[in-house]
Short mmCIF file of C-alpha atoms in Angstrom, two decimals:
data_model
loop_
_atom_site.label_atom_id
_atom_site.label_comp_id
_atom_site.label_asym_id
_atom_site.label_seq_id
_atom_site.Cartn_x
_atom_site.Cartn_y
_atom_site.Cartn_z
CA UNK B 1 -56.72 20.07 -20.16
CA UNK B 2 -54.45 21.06 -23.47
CA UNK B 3 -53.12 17.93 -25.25
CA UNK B 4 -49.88 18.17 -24.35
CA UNK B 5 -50.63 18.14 -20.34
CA UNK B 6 -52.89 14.85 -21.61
CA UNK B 7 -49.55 13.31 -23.38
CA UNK B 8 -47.37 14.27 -20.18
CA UNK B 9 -49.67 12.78 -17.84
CA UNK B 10 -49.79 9.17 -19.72
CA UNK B 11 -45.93 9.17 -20.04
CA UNK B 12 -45.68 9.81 -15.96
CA UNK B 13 -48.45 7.29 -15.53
CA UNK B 14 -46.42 4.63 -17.89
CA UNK B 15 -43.33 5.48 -16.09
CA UNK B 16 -44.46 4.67 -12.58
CA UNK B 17 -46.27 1.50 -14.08
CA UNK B 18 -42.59 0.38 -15.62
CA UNK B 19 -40.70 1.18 -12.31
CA UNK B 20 -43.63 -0.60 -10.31
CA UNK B 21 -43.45 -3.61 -12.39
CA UNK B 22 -39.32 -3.48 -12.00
CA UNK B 23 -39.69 -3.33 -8.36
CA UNK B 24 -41.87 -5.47 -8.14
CA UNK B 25 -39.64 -8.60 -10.25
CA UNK B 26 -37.15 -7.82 -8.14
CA UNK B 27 -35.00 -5.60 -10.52
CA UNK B 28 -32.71 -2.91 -8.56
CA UNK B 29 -32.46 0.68 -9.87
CA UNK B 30 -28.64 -0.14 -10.92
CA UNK B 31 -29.67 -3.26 -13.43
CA UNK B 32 -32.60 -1.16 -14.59
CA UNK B 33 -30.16 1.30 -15.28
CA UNK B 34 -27.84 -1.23 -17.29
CA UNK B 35 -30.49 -2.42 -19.00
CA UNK B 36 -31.57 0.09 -20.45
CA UNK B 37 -27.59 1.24 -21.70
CA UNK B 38 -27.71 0.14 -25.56
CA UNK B 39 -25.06 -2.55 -26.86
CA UNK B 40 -24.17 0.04 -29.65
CA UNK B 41 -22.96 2.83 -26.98
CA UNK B 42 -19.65 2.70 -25.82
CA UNK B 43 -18.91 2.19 -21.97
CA UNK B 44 -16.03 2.69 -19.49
CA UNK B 45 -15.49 -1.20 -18.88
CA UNK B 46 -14.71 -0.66 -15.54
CA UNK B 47 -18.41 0.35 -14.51
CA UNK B 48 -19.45 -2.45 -15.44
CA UNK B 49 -16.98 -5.30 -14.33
CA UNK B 50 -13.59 -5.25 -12.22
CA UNK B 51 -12.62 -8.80 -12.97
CA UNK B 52 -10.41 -7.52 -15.89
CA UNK B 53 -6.67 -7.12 -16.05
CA UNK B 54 -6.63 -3.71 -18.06
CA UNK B 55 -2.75 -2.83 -19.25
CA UNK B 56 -3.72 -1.00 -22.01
CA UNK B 57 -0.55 -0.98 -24.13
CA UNK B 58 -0.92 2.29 -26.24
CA UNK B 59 -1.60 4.83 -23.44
CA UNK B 60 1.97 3.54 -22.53
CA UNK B 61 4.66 3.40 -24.67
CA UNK B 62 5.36 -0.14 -25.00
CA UNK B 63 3.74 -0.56 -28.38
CA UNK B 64 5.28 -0.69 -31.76
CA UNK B 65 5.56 3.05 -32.44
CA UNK B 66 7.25 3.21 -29.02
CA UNK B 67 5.35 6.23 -27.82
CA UNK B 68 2.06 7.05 -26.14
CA UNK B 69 -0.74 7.20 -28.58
CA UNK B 70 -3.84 7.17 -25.92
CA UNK B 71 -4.25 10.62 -23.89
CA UNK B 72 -5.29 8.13 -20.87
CA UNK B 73 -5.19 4.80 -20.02
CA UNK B 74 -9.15 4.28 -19.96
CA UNK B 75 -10.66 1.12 -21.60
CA UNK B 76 -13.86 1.27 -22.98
CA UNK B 77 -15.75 -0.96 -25.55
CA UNK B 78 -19.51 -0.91 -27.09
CA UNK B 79 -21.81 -2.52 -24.19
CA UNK B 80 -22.80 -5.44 -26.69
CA UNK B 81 -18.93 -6.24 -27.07
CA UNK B 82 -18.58 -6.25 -23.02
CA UNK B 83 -21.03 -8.05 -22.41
CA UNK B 84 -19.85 -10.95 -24.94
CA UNK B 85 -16.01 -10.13 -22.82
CA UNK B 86 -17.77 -10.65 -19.71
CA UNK B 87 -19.23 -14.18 -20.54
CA UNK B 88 -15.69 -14.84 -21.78
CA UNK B 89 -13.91 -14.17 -18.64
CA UNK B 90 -16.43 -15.85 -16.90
CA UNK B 91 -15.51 -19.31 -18.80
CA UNK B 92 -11.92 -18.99 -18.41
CA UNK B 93 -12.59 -18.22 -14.79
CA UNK B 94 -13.29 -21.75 -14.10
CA UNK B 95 -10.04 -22.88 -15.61
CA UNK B 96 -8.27 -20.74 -12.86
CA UNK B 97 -7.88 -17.44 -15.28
CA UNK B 98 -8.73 -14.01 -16.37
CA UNK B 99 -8.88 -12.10 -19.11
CA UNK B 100 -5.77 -9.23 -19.35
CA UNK B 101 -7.09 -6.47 -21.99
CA UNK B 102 -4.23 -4.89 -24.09
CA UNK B 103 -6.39 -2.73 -26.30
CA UNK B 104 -10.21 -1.74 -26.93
CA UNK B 105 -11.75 0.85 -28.27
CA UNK B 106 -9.89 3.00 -30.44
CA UNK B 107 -10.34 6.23 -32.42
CA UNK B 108 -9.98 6.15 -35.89
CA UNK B 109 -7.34 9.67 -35.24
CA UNK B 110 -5.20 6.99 -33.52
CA UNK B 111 -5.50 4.69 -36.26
CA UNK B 112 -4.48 6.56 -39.09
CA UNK B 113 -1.11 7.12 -37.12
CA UNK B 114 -0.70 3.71 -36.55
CA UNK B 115 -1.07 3.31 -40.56
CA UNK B 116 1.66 6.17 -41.50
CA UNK B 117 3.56 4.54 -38.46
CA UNK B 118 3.06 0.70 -40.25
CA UNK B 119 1.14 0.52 -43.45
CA UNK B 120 0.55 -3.01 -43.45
CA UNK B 121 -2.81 -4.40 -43.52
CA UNK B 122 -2.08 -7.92 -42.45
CA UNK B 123 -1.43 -6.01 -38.51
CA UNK B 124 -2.84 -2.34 -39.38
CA UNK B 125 -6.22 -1.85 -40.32
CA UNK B 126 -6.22 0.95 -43.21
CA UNK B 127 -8.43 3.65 -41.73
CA UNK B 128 -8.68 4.99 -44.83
CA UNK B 129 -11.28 2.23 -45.82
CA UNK B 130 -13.04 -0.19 -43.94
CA UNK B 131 -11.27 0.91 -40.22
CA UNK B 132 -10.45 -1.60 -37.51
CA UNK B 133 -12.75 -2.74 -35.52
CA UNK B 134 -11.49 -1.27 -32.78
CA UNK B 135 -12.62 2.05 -34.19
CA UNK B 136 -16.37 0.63 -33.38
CA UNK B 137 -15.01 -0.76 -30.43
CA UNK B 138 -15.98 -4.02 -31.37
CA UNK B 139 -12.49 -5.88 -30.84
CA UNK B 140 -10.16 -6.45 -28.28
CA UNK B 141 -6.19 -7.46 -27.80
CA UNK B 142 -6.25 -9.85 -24.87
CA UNK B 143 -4.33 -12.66 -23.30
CA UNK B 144 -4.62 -14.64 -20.15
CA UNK B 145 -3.17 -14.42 -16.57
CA UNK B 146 -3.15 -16.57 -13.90
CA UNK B 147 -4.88 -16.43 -10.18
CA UNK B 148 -1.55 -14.01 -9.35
CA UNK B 149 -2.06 -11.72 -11.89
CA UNK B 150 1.14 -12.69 -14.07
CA UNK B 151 0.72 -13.24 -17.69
CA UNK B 152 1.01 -16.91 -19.06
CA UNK B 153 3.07 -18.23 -21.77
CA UNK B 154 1.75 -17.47 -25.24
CA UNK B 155 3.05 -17.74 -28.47
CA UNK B 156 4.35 -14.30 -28.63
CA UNK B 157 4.39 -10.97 -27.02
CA UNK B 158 2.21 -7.62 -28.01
CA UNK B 159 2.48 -6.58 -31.38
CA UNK B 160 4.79 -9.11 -32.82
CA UNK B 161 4.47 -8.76 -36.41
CA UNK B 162 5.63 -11.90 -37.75
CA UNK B 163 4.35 -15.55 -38.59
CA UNK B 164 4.96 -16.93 -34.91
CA UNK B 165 1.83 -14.04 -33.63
CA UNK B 166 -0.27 -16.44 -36.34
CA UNK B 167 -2.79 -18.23 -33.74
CA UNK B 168 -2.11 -20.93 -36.50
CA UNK B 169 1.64 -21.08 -36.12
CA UNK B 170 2.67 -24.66 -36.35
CA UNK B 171 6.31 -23.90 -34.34
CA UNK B 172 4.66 -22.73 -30.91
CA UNK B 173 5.32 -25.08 -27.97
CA UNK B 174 3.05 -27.35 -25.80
CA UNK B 175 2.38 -24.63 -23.13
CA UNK B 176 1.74 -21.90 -25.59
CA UNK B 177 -1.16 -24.07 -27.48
CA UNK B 178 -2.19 -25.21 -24.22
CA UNK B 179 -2.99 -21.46 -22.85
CA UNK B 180 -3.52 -20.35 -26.45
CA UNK B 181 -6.59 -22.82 -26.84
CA UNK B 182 -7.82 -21.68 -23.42
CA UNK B 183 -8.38 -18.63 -24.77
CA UNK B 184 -9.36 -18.93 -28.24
CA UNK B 185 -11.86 -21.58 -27.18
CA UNK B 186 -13.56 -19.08 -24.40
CA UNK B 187 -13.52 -16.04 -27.22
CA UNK B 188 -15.15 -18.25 -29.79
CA UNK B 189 -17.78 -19.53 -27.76
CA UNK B 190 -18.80 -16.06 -26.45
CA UNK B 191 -19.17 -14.72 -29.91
CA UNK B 192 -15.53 -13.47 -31.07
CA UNK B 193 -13.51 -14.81 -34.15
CA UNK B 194 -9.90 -14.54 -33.52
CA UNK B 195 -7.70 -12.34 -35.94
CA UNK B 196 -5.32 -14.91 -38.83
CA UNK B 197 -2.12 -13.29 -37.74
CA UNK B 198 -2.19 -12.22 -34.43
CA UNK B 199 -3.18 -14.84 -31.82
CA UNK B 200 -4.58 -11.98 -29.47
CA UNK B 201 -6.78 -10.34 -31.52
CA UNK B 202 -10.71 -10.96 -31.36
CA UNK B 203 -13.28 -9.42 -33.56
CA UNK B 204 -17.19 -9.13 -32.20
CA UNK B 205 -19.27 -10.97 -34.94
CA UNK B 206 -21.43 -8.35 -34.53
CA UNK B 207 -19.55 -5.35 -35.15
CA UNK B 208 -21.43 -4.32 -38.14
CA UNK B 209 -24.00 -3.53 -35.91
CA UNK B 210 -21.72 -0.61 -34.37
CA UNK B 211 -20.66 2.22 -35.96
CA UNK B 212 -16.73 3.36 -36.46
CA UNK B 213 -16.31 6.67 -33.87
CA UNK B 214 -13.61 8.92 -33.21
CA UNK B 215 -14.22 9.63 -29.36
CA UNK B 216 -11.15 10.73 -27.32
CA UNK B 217 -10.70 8.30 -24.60
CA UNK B 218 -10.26 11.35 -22.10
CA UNK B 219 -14.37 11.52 -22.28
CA UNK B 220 -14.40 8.22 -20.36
CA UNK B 221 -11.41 9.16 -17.59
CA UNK B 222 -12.87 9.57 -14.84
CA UNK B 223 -9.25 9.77 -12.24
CA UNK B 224 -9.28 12.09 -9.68
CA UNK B 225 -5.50 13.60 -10.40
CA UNK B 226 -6.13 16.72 -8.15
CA UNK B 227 -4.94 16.53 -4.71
CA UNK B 228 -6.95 17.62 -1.17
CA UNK B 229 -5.33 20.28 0.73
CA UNK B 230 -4.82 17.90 3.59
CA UNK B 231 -2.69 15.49 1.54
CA UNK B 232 -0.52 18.72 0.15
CA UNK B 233 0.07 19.41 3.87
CA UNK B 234 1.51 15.78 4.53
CA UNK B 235 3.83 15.84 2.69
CA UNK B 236 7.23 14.95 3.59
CA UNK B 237 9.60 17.77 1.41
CA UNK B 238 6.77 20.07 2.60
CA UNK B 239 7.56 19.93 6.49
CA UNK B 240 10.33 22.19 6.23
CA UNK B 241 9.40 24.46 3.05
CA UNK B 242 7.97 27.92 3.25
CA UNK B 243 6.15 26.99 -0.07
CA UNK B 244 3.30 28.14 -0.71
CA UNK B 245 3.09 27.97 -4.66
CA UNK B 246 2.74 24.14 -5.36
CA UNK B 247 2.46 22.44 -8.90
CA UNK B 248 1.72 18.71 -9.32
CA UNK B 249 2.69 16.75 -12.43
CA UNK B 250 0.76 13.48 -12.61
CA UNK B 251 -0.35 10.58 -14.08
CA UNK B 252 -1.78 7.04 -13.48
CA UNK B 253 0.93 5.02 -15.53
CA UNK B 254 4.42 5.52 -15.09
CA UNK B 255 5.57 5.15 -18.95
CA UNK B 256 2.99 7.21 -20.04
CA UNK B 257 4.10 10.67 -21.68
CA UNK B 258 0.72 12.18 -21.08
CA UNK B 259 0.26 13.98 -17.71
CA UNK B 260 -2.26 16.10 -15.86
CA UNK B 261 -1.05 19.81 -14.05
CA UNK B 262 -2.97 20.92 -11.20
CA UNK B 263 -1.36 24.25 -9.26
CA UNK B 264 -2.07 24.99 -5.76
CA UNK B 265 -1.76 28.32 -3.46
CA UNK B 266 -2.00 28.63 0.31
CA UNK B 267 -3.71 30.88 1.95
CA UNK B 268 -4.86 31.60 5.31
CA UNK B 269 -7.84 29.04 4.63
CA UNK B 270 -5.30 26.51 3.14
CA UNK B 271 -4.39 25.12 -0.17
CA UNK B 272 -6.50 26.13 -2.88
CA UNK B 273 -6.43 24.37 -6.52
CA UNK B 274 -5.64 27.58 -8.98
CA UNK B 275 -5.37 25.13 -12.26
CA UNK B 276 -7.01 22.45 -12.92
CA UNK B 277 -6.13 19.81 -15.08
CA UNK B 278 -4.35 20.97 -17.23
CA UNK B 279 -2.70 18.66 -20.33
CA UNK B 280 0.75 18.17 -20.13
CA UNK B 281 3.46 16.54 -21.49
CA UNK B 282 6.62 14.64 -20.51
CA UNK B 283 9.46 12.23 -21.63
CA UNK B 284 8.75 9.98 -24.55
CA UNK B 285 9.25 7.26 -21.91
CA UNK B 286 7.74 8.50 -19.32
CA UNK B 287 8.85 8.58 -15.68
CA UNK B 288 11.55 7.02 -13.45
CA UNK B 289 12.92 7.18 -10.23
CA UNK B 290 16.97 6.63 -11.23
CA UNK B 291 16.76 9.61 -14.34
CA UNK B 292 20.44 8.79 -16.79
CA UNK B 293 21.81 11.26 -19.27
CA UNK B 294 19.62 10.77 -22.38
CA UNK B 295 17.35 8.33 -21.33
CA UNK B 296 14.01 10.45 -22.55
CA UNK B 297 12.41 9.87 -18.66
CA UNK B 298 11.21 12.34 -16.55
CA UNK B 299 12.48 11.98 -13.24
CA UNK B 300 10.23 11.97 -10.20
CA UNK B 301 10.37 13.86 -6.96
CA UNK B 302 9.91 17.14 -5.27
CA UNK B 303 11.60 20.50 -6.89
CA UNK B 304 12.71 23.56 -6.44
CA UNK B 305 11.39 26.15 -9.19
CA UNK B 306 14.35 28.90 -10.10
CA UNK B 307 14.83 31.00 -12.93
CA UNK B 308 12.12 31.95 -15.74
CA UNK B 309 14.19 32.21 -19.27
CA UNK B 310 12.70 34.19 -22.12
CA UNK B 311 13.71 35.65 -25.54
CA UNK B 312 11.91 38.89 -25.03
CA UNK B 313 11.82 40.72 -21.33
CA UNK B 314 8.01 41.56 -21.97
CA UNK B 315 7.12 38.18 -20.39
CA UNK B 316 4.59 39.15 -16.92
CA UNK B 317 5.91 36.53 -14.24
CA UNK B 318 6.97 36.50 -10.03
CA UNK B 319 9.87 34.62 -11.29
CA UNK B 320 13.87 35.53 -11.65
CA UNK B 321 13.59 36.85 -15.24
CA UNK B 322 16.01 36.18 -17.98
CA UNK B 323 16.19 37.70 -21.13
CA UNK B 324 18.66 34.95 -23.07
CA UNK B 325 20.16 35.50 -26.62
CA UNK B 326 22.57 33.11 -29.22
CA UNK B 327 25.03 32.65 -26.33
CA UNK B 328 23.18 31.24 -24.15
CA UNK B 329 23.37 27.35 -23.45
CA UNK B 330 22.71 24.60 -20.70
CA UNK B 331 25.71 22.26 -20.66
CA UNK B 332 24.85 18.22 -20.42
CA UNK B 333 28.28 17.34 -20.79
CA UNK B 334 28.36 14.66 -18.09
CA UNK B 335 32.50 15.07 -18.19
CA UNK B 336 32.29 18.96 -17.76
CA UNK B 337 33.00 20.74 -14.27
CA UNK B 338 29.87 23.00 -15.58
CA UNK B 339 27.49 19.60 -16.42
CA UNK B 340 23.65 20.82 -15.58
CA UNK B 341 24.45 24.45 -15.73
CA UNK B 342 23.69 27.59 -17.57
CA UNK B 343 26.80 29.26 -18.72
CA UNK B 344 27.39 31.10 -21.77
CA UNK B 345 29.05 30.59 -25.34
CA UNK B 346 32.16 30.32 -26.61
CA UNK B 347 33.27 26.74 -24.61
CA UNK B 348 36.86 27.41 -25.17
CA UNK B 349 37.08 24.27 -24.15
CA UNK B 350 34.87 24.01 -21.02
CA UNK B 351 32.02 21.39 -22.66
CA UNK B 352 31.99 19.28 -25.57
CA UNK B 353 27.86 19.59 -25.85
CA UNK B 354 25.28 22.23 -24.62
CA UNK B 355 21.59 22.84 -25.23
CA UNK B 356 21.49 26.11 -27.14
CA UNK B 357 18.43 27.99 -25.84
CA UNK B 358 17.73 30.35 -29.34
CA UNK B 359 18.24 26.71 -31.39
CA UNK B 360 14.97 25.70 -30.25
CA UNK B 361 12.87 25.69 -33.27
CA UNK B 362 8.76 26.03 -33.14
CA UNK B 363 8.86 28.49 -29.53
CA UNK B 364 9.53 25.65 -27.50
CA UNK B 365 11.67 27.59 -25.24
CA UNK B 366 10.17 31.08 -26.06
CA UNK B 367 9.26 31.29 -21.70
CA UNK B 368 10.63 28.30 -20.06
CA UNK B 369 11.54 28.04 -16.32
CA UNK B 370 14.36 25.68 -14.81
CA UNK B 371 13.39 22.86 -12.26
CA UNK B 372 16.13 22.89 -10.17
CA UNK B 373 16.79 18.95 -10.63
CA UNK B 374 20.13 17.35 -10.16
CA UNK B 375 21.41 20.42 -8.03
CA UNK B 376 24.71 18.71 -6.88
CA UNK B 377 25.29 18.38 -10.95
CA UNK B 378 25.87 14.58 -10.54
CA UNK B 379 27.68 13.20 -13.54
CA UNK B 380 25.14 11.21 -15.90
CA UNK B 381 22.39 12.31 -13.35
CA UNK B 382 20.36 13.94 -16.35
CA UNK B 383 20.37 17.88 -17.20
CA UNK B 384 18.32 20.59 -18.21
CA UNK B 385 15.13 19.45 -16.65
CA UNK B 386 12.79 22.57 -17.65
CA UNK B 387 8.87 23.49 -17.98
CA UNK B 388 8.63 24.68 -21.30
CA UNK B 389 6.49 25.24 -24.24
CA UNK B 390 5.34 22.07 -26.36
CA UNK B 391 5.93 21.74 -29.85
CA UNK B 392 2.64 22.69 -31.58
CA UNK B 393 3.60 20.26 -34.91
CA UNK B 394 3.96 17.20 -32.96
CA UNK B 395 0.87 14.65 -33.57
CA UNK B 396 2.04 12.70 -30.37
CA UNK B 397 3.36 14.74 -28.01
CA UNK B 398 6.46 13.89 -25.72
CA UNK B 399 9.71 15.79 -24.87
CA UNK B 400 13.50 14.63 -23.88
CA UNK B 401 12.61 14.48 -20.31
CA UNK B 402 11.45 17.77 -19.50
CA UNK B 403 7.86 18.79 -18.82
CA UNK B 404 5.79 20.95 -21.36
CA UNK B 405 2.41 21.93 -22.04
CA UNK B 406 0.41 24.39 -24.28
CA UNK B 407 1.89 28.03 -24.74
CA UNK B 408 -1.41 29.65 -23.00
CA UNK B 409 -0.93 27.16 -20.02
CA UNK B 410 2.82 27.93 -19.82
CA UNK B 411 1.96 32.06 -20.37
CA UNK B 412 -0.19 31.60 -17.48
CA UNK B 413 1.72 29.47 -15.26
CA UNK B 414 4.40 31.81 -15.32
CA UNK B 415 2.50 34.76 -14.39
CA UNK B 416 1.06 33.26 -11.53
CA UNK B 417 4.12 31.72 -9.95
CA UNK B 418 6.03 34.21 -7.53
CA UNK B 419 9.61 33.73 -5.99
CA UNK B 420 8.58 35.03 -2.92
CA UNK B 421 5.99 32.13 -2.14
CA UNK B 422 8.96 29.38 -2.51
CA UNK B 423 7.17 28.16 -5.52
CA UNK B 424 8.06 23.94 -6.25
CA UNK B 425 7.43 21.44 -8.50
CA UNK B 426 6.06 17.44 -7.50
CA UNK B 427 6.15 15.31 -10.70
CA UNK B 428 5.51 11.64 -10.76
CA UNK B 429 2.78 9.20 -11.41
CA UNK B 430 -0.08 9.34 -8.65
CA UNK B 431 0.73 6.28 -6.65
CA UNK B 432 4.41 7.75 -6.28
CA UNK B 433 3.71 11.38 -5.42
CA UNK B 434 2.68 10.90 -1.61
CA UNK B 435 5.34 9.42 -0.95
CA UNK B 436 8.02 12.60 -1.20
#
């Protein structure tokens, strides 16, 4: 027998011994399996407790910089951070609460735009030098909600940058200190200190011990934003359709700008997923079910694909092809007889605005296609609602209220999808989508 077959055989023996000795205390294969997760890696909080409110504020964009900063809305933290959460929400548990988490972990990228976005160090770490500790994931944003779910009085809201956020704030009323110390006292006593000027911020005495990372949260998403064959079936705008060219524009928040594109085909076996997951992009303020005339929402629902637009007529698509040049607008005149049209230049008096499609800077609408939104041209319904290139300059990616996505997604979209299969379009977040 070599050495190394010596070596393997102790390490199997000492394996079976450890598992023996775990069985036999009692210990399932699950807690062996936590156990042995170091506190320095991060984790998707989720697997390891659903008592958590989780309304992670930047993967929405109801934050200070009033747009989406997180690719997903997935909260994760360093295990030894959770753990010291956990024991948290377990005290204010017996005061009839839980613990709603704003923010967690998150990458240092992120960061730096929050500095250009606010350079202030008293509410923006400088990543530039010692980092937040969020970049180590070693610090949350939380506040408290009741046995219904709905978020107590505190002091302030999220991201108030003033003196009233100070946990110390001498102004705040009985009800605020009240819930305030409820918390503060629970974070403390689980090994947090709370941040000077902003009442929800807790730091993890520990978090030298953990390193500062730069980890997309999309690692830790683990949503199923595809959809079976049987649920494409069931639905309702699909009864009556010949379609049999489907794309699906989801997500899991609704004021999210980041989505996920999945395409479907029938055949004569049934829907089959074509693209999967791909990263898309949509209004700066997400989605909504009653779209307005500027309002930078996507609206939501079930439509028609028509015509695919393009500057050169070497474009390989199935689709109505349009070659368009310097005359060529979309009018969003709410007050014009042509409002959500295509039409072409001069107005001579027709429109007072239109969307000029060669003023599109950065190939944004090099290939677009028109989703056939607002047919009945409803006045201050919303207009030229297209699938079209993203800017590649933009840092944090969001359009007016149409849908985009990377030029080699929308290249290949458009190739694929064929007029003769009825092609449509569902958009809307995932617990909305069904329902059309």
């Amino acid at each position: 027998m070599t050495k190394r077959q010596h070596f393997c055989i102790k390490f199997i023996i000492a394996a079976i011994t450890i598992i023996m000795c775990m069985n036999i205390a009692g210990v399932t294969s699950a807690e062996a399996a936590q156990a042995a997760i170091r506190k320095t890696e991060l984790v998707l909080v989720e697997d390891h407790s659903k008592d958590f409110a989780i309304d992670l504020k930047y993967a929405t964009c109801d934050n200070f910089v009033q747009k989406t900063l997180y690719p997903s809305p997935t909260c994760v933290l360093t295990k030894g951070t959770l753990d010291k959460l956990i024991k948290a929400n377990n005290l204010v548990k017996k005061q009839g609460f839980s613990i709603k988490i704003w923010d967690a972990y998150r990458p240092l990228s992120i960061q730096k735009i929050m500095w250009e976005a606010t350079p202030d160090k008293n509410y923006v770490a400088n990543p530039y030098r010692s980092g937040s500790k969020h970049n180590r994931g070693a610090a949350v944003d939380v506040t408290l909600v009741d046995k219904n779910g709905k978020e107590v009085i505190m002091p302030t809201g999220f991201d108030t940058f003033s003196e009233k956020a100070s946990p110390n704030y001498k102004g705040m009323s009985a009800e605020q200190r009240k819930n305030l110390n409820v918390l503060s006292k629970a974070m403390t006593a689980s090994g947090f200190k709370q941040l000077s000027t902003e009442w929800w911020h807790f730091d993890d005495t520990d978090y030298k011990n953990y390193k500062i990372q730069d980890v997309s949260l999309d690692k830790y998403d683990r949503t199923e934003y595809g959809l079976s064959g049987k649920t494409i079936s069931e639905l309702k705008f699909m009864k009556n359709k010949d379609t049999s060219q489907l794309i699906v524009v989801t997500s899991k928040l609704t004021n999210s700008s980041n989505v996920v594109i999945n395409t479907y085909e029938k055949n004569k076996n049934g829907w089959v997923n074509v693209h999967k997951n791909l990263k898309g992009y949509i209004g700066q303020k997400g989605f909504t079910t009653s779209k307005s005339e500027g309002d930078k929402k996507t609206p939501v629902g079930a439509y028609e694909i028509g015509t695919c637009f393009s500057k050169t007529s070497d474009v390989k698509t199935g689709l109505e092809l349009y070659r368009y040049d310097s005359k060529d607008v979309w009018v969003d005149d709410p007050e014009s007889p042509y409002y959500n049209t295509h039409q072409r230049e001069p107005a001579n008096g027709r429109w007072k605005s239109a969307e000029n499609f060669s003023s599109m800077k950065n190939g944004v609408y090099d290939v677009f296609f028109d989703i056939g939104y607002n047919p009945q041209n409803i006045k201050n319904k919303g207009s030229a609602i297209f699938f079209h290139i993203i800017n590649p300059g933009m840092v944090l990616k969001y359009t007016s209220g149409c849908i985009a996505a990377d030029r080699k997604d929308v290249l290949a979209l458009v190739k694929w999808l064929d007029r003769d299969k009825s092609p449509m379009i569902l958009q809307g977040p995932l617990s909305d989508i069904v329902k059309y």
